[in-house]
Tab-separated table of C-alpha atoms in Angstrom:
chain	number	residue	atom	x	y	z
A	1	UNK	CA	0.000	0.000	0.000
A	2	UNK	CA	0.781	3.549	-0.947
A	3	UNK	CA	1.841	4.923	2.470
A	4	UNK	CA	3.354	8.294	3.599
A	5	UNK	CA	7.203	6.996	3.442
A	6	UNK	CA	6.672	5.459	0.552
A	7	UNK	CA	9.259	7.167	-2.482
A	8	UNK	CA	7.847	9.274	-5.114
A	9	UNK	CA	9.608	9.695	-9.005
A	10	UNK	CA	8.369	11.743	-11.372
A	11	UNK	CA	10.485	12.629	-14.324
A	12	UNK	CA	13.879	13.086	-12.827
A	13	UNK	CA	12.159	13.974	-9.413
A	14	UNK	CA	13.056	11.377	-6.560
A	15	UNK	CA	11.585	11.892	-3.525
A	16	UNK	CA	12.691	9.501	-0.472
A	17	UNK	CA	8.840	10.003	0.902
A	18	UNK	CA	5.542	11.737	0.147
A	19	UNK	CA	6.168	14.880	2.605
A	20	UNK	CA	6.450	18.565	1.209
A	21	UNK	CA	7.022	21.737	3.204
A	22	UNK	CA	4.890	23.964	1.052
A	23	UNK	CA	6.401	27.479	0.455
A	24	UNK	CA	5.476	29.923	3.363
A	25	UNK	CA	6.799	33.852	3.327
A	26	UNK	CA	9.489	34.433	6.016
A	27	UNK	CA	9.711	38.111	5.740
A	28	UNK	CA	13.514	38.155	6.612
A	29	UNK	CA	14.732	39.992	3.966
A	30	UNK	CA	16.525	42.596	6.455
A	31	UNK	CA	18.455	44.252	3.709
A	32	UNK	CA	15.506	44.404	1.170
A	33	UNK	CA	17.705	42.993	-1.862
A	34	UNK	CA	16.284	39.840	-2.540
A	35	UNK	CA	18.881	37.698	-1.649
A	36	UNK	CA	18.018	34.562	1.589
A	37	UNK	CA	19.926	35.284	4.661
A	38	UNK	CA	21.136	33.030	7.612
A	39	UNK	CA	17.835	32.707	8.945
A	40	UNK	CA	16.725	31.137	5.786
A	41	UNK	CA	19.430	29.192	5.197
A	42	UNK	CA	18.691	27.928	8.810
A	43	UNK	CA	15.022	27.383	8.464
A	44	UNK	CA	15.158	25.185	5.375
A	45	UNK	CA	18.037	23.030	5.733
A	46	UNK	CA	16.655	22.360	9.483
A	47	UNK	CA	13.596	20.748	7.637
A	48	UNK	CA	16.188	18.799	5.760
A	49	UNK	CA	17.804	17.029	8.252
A	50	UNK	CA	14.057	16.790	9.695
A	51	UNK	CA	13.178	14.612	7.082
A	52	UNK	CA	11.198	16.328	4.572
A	53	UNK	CA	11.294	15.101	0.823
A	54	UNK	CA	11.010	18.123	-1.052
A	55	UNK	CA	11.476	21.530	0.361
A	56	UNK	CA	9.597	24.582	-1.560
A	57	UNK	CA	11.119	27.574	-1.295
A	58	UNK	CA	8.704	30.642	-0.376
A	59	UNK	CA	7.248	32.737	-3.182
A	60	UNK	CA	10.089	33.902	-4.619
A	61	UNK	CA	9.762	37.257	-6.643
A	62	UNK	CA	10.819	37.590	-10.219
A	63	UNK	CA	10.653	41.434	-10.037
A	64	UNK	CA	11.594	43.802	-7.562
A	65	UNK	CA	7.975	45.229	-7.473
A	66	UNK	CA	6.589	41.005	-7.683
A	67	UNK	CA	7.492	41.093	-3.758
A	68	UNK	CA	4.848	40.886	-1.825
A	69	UNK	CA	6.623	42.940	0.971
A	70	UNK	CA	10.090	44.705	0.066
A	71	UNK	CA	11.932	41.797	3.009
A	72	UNK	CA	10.760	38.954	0.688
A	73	UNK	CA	13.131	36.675	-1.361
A	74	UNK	CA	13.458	37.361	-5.261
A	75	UNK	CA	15.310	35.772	-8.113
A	76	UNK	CA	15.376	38.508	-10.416
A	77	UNK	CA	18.994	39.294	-10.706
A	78	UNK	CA	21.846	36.716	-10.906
A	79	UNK	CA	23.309	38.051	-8.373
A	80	UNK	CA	20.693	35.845	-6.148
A	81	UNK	CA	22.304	32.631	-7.175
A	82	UNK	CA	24.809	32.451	-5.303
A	83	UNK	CA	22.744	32.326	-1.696
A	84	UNK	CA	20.888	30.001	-2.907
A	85	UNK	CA	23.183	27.895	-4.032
A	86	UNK	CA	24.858	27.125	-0.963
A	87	UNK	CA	21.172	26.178	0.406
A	88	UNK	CA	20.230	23.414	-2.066
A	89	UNK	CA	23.695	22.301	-2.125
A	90	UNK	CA	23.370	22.040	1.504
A	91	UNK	CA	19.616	20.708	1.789
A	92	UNK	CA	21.173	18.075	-0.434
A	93	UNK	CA	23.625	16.720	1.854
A	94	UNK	CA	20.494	15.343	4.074
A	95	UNK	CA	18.508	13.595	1.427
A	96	UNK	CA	15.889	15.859	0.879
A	97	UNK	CA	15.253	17.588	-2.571
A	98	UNK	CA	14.604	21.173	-2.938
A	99	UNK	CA	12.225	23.542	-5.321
A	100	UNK	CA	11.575	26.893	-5.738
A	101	UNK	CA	8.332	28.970	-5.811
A	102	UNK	CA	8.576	31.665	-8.867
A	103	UNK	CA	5.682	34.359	-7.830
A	104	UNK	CA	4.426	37.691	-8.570
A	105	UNK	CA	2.615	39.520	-6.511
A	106	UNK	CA	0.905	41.621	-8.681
A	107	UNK	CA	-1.816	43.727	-6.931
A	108	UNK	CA	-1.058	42.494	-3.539
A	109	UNK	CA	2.691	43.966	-3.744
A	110	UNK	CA	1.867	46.176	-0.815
A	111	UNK	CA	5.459	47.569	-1.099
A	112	UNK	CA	5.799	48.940	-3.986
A	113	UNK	CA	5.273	52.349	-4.982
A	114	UNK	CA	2.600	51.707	-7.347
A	115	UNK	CA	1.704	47.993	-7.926
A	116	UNK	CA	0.354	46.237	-11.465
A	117	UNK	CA	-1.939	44.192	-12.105
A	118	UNK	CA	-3.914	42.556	-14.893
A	119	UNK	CA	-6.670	45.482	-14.414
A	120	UNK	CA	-7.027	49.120	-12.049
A	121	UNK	CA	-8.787	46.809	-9.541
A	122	UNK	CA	-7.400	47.310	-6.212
A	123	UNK	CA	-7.501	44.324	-3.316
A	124	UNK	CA	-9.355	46.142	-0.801
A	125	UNK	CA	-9.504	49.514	0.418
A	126	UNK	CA	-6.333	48.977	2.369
A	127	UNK	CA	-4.196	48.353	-0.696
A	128	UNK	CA	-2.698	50.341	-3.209
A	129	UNK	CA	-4.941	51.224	-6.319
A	130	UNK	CA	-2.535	49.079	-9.493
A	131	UNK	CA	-1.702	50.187	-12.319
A	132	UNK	CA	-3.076	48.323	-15.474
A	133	UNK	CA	-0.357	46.597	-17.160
A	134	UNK	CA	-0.023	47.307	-20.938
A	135	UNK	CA	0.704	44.369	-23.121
A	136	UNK	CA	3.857	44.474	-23.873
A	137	UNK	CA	4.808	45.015	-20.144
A	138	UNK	CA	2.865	41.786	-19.420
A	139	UNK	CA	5.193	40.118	-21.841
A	140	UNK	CA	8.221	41.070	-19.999
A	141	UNK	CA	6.789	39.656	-17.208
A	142	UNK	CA	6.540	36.227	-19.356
A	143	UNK	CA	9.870	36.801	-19.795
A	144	UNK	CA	11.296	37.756	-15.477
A	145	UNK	CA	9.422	34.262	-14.831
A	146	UNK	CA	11.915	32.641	-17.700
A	147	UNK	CA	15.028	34.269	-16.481
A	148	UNK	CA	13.910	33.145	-13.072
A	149	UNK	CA	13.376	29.683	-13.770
A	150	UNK	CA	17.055	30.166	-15.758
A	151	UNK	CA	18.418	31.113	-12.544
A	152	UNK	CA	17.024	28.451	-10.444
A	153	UNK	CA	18.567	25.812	-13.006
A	154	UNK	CA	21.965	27.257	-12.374
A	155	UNK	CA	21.158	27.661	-8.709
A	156	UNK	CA	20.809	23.783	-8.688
A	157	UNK	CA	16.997	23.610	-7.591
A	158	UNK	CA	15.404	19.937	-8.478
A	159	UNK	CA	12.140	21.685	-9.466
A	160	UNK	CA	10.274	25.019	-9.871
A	161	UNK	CA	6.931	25.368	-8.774
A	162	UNK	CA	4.941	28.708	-10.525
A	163	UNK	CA	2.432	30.338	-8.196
A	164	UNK	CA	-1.036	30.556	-9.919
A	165	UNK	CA	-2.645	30.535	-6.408
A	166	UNK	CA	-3.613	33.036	-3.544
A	167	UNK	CA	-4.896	36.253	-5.800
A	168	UNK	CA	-1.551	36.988	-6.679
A	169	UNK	CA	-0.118	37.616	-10.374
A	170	UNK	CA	-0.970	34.819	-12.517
A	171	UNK	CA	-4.466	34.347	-10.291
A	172	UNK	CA	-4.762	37.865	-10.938
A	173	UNK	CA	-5.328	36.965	-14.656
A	174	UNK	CA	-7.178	33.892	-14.864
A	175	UNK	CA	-9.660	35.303	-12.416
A	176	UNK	CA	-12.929	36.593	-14.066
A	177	UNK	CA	-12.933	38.939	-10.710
A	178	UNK	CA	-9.880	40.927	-11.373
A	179	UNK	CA	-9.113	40.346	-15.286
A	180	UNK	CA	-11.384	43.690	-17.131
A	181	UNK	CA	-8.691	43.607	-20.177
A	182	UNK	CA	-9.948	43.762	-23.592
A	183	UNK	CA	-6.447	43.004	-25.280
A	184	UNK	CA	-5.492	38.950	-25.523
A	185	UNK	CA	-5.168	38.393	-22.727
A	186	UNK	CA	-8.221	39.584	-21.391
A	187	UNK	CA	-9.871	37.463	-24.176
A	188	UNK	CA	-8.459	34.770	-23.024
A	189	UNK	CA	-7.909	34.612	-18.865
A	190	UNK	CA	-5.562	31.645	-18.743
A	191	UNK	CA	-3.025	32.890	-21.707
A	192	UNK	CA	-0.754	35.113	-19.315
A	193	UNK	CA	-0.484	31.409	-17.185
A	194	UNK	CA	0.128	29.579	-20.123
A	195	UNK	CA	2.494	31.435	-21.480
A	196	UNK	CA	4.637	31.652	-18.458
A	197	UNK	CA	4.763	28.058	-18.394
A	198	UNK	CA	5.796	27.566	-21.910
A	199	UNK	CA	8.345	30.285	-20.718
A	200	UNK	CA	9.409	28.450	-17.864
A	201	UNK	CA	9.480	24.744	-19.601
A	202	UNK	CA	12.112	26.206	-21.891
A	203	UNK	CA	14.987	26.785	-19.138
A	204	UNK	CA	14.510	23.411	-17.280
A	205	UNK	CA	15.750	20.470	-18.176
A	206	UNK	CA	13.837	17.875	-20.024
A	207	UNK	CA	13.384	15.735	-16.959
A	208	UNK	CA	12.709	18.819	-14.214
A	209	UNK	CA	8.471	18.399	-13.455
A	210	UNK	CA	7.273	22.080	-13.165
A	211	UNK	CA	4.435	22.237	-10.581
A	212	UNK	CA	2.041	24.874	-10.196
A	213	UNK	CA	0.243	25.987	-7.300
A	214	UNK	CA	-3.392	27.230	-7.864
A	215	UNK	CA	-6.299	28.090	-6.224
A	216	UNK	CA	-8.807	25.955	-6.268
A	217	UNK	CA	-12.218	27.891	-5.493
A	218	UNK	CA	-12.554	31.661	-4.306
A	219	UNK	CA	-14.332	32.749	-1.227
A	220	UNK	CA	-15.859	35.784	-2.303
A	221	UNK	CA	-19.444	36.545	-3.380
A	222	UNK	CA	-19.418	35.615	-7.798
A	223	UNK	CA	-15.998	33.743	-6.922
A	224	UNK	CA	-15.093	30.990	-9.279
A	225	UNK	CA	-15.394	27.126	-8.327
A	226	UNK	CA	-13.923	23.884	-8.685
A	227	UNK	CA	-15.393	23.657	-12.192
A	228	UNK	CA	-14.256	27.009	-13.452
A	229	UNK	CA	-10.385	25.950	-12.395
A	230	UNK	CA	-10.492	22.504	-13.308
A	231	UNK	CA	-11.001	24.227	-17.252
A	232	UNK	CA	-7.961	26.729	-16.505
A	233	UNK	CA	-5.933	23.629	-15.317
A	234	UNK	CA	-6.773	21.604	-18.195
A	235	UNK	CA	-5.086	24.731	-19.841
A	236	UNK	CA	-2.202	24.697	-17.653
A	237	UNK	CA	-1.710	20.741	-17.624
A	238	UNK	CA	-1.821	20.919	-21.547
A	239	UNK	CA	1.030	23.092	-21.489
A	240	UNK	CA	3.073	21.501	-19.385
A	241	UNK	CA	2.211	21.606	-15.814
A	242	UNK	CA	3.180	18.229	-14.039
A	243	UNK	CA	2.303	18.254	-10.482
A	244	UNK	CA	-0.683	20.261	-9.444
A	245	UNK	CA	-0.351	21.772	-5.203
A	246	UNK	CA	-4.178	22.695	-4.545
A	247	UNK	CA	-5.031	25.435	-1.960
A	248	UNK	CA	-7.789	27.964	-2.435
A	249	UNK	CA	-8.564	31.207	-1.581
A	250	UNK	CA	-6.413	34.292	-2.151
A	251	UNK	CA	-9.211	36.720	-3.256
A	252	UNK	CA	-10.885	36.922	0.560
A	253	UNK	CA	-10.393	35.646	4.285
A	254	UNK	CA	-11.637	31.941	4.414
A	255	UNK	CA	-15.051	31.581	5.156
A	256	UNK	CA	-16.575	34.315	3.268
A	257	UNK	CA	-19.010	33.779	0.540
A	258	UNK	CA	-19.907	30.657	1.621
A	259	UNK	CA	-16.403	29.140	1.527
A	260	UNK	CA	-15.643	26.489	4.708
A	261	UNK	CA	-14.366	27.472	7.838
A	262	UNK	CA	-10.475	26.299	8.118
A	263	UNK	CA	-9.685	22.972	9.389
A	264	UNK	CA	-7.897	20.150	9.050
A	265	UNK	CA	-7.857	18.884	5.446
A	266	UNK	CA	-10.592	21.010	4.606
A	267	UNK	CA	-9.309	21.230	1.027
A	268	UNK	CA	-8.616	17.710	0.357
A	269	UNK	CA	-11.433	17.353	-1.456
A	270	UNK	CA	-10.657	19.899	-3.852
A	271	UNK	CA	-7.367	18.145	-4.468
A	272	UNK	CA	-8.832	15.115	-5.093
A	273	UNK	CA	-11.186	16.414	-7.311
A	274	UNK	CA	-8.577	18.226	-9.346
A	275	UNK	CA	-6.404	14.755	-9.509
A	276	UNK	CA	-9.339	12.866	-10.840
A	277	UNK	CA	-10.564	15.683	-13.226
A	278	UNK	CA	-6.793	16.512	-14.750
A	279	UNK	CA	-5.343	12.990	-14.976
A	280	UNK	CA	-2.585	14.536	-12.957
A	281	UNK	CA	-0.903	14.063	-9.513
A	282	UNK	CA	-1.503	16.672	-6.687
A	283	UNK	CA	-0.156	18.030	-3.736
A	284	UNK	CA	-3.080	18.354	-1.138
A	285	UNK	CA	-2.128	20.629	1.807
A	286	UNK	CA	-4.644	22.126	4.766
A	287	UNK	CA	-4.234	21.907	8.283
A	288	UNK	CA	-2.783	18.567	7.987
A	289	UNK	CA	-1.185	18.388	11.423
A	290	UNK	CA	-2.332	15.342	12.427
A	291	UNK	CA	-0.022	12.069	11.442
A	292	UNK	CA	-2.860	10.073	10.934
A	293	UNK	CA	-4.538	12.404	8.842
A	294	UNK	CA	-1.712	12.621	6.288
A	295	UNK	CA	-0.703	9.532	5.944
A	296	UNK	CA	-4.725	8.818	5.310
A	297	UNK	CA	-4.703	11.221	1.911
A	298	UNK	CA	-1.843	9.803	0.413
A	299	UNK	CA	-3.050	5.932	1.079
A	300	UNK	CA	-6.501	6.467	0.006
A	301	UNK	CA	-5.211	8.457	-3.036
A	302	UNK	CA	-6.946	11.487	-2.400
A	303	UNK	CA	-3.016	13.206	-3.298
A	304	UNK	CA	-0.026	11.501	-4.163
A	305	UNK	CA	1.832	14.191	-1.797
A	306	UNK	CA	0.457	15.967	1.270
A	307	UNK	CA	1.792	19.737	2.155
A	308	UNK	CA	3.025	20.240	6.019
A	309	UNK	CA	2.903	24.360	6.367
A	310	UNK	CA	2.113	25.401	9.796
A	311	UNK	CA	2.556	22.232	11.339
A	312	UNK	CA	6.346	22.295	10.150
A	313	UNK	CA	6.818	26.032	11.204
A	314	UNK	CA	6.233	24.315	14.678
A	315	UNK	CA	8.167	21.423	14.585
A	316	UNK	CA	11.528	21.468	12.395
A	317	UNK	CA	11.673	17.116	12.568
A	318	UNK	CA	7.491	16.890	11.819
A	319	UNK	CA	8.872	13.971	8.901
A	320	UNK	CA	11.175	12.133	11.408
A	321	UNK	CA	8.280	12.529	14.469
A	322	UNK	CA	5.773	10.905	12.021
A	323	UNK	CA	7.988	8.078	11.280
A	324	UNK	CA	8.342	7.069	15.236
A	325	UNK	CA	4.638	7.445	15.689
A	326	UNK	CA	3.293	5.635	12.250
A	327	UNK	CA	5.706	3.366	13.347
A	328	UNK	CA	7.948	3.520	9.989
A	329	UNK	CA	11.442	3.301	9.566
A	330	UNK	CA	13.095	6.565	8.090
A	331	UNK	CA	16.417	7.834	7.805
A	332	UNK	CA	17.488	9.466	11.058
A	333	UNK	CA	20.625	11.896	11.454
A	334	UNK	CA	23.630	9.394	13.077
A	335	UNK	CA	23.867	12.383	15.285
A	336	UNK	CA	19.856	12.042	16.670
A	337	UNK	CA	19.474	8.627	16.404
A	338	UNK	CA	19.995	7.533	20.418
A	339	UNK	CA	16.966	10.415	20.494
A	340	UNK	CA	14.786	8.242	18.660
């Protein structure tokens, strides 16, 4: 049976188990260039040696106005690489495998002096009114998520994962909410998402997966749902998405028009439903504290990989404390193994 420390492959993807620490924003950026600082290179290799298969780096911006706050990580200069090289050659050392999360925050860049976005539509009444983008600025755009994806190659990342999720860039414009262009790419919603990935796909390696985190439903009164995604996915799939890591939300607080209150595995379902609609695998994540509860997704194939966020912000060795308590053998640090 299909357990939680059972390997993964995909491509050229090996995975010594089925548990991902999704990306989550650190805001440690204390000189405001970009570049991952002690404390990151702390915080992720920690979750190595913890025993975590694949590592996602936090949304990672691939413009200096695509941070969501100016102390956020980007990847839009080359002079980035070099940071985080020395953390995926270090994750490395412990057996885990590493990705990074290429992002944009679009409308939600609450830093910069004016953001963009697909349309003048601002977030709320606490955010900054954007700036419509014209269309050849959304091309260069298609063309910072290449150069990122370029630079995460020669940083040595196993994988890049493109945020499509959380009402930020790409969301912005396959969202019928925020997406009022009249030029192509308001004609057609998913195009700008599409074309990033055809972007991306032509940096990696033939045997690199490219996943793609998206938003599943919106929780805000004429939101889309399930359906309305599962026809941009098909989209995104067809050109060249691999791996699929399902949240939701991003447009409004969780709960609001109608959505579900948060709790654990609470969007499961839509992961599940995404896998079985798209033919493709799927990283569920939600509140998926619980041992019992993760290694449950994977074995009744609801995912194929199950997302530890806050959980792992807790507890550094979540992987290694789930393999005492399922009562599975994993590979434990010589230097921790009397602790075990």
């Amino acid at each position: 049976m299909t357990d939680l420390f059972t390997p993964y492959q995909l491509k050229g993807l090996s995975l010594k188990n089925r548990i991902v620490m999704p990306p989550m924003c650190q805001y440690s950026v204390e000189a405001k260039d970009g570049n991952p600082t002690d404390w990151h290179h702390v915080h992720y290799v920690s979750r190595a040696v913890g025993g975590t298969g694949l590592i996602i780096v936090e949304m990672t911006a691939v413009h200096p106005d695509g941070r969501i706050t100016d102390r956020d990580l980007g990847i839009w200069s080359d002079e980035h690489i070099p940071a985080y090289r020395k953390i995926v050659e270090e994750v490395h050392k412990y057996g885990a495998k590493i990705g990074i999360q290429l992002g944009h925050a679009g409308r939600k860049a609450e830093d910069a002096e004016q953001p963009v976005g697909p349309s003048s539509i601002p977030f709320s009444e606490r955010f900054k009114e954007p700036r419509a983008l014209k269309t050849a600025e959304v091309r260069e755009l298609v063309q910072a998520y290449k150069e990122g994806a370029r630079r995460a190659v020669e940083a040595g990342f196993d994988t890049v994962e493109i945020h499509g999720a959380h009402g930020y860039l790409i969301h912005q414009f396959h969202s019928p909410l925020t997406n009022a262009r009249e030029d192509e790419f308001g004609q057609d919603l998913s195009l700008f998402g599409v074309e990033v990935i055809h972007a991306v796909k032509e940096v990696l390696p033939a045997d690199m997966p490219v996943l793609m985190r998206i938003s599943a439903k919106e929780y805000v009164e004429d939101g889309y749902n399930v359906e309305y995604i599962t026809g941009v996915g098909e989209r995104y799939r067809d050109a060249g998405v691999d791996i699929f890591h399902i949240s939701s939300g991003g447009e409004g607080p969780i709960g609001s028009g109608g959505g579900p209150s948060a709790r654990a595995g609470y969007q499961v379902d839509l992961a599940h439903t995404i896998r079985e609609k798209l033919n493709v695998p799927v990283i569920a994540v939600g509140l998926l504290d619980d041992y019992e509860d993760a290694r449950r997704v994977v074995q009744q194939k609801e995912a194929d990989l199950v997302a530890i966020g806050r959980a792992m912000l807790r507890d550094p060795y979540w992987a290694l404390h789930a393999s005492r308590e399922l009562k599975v053998q994993a590979d434990i640090p010589e230097p921790y193994l009397r602790g075990f």
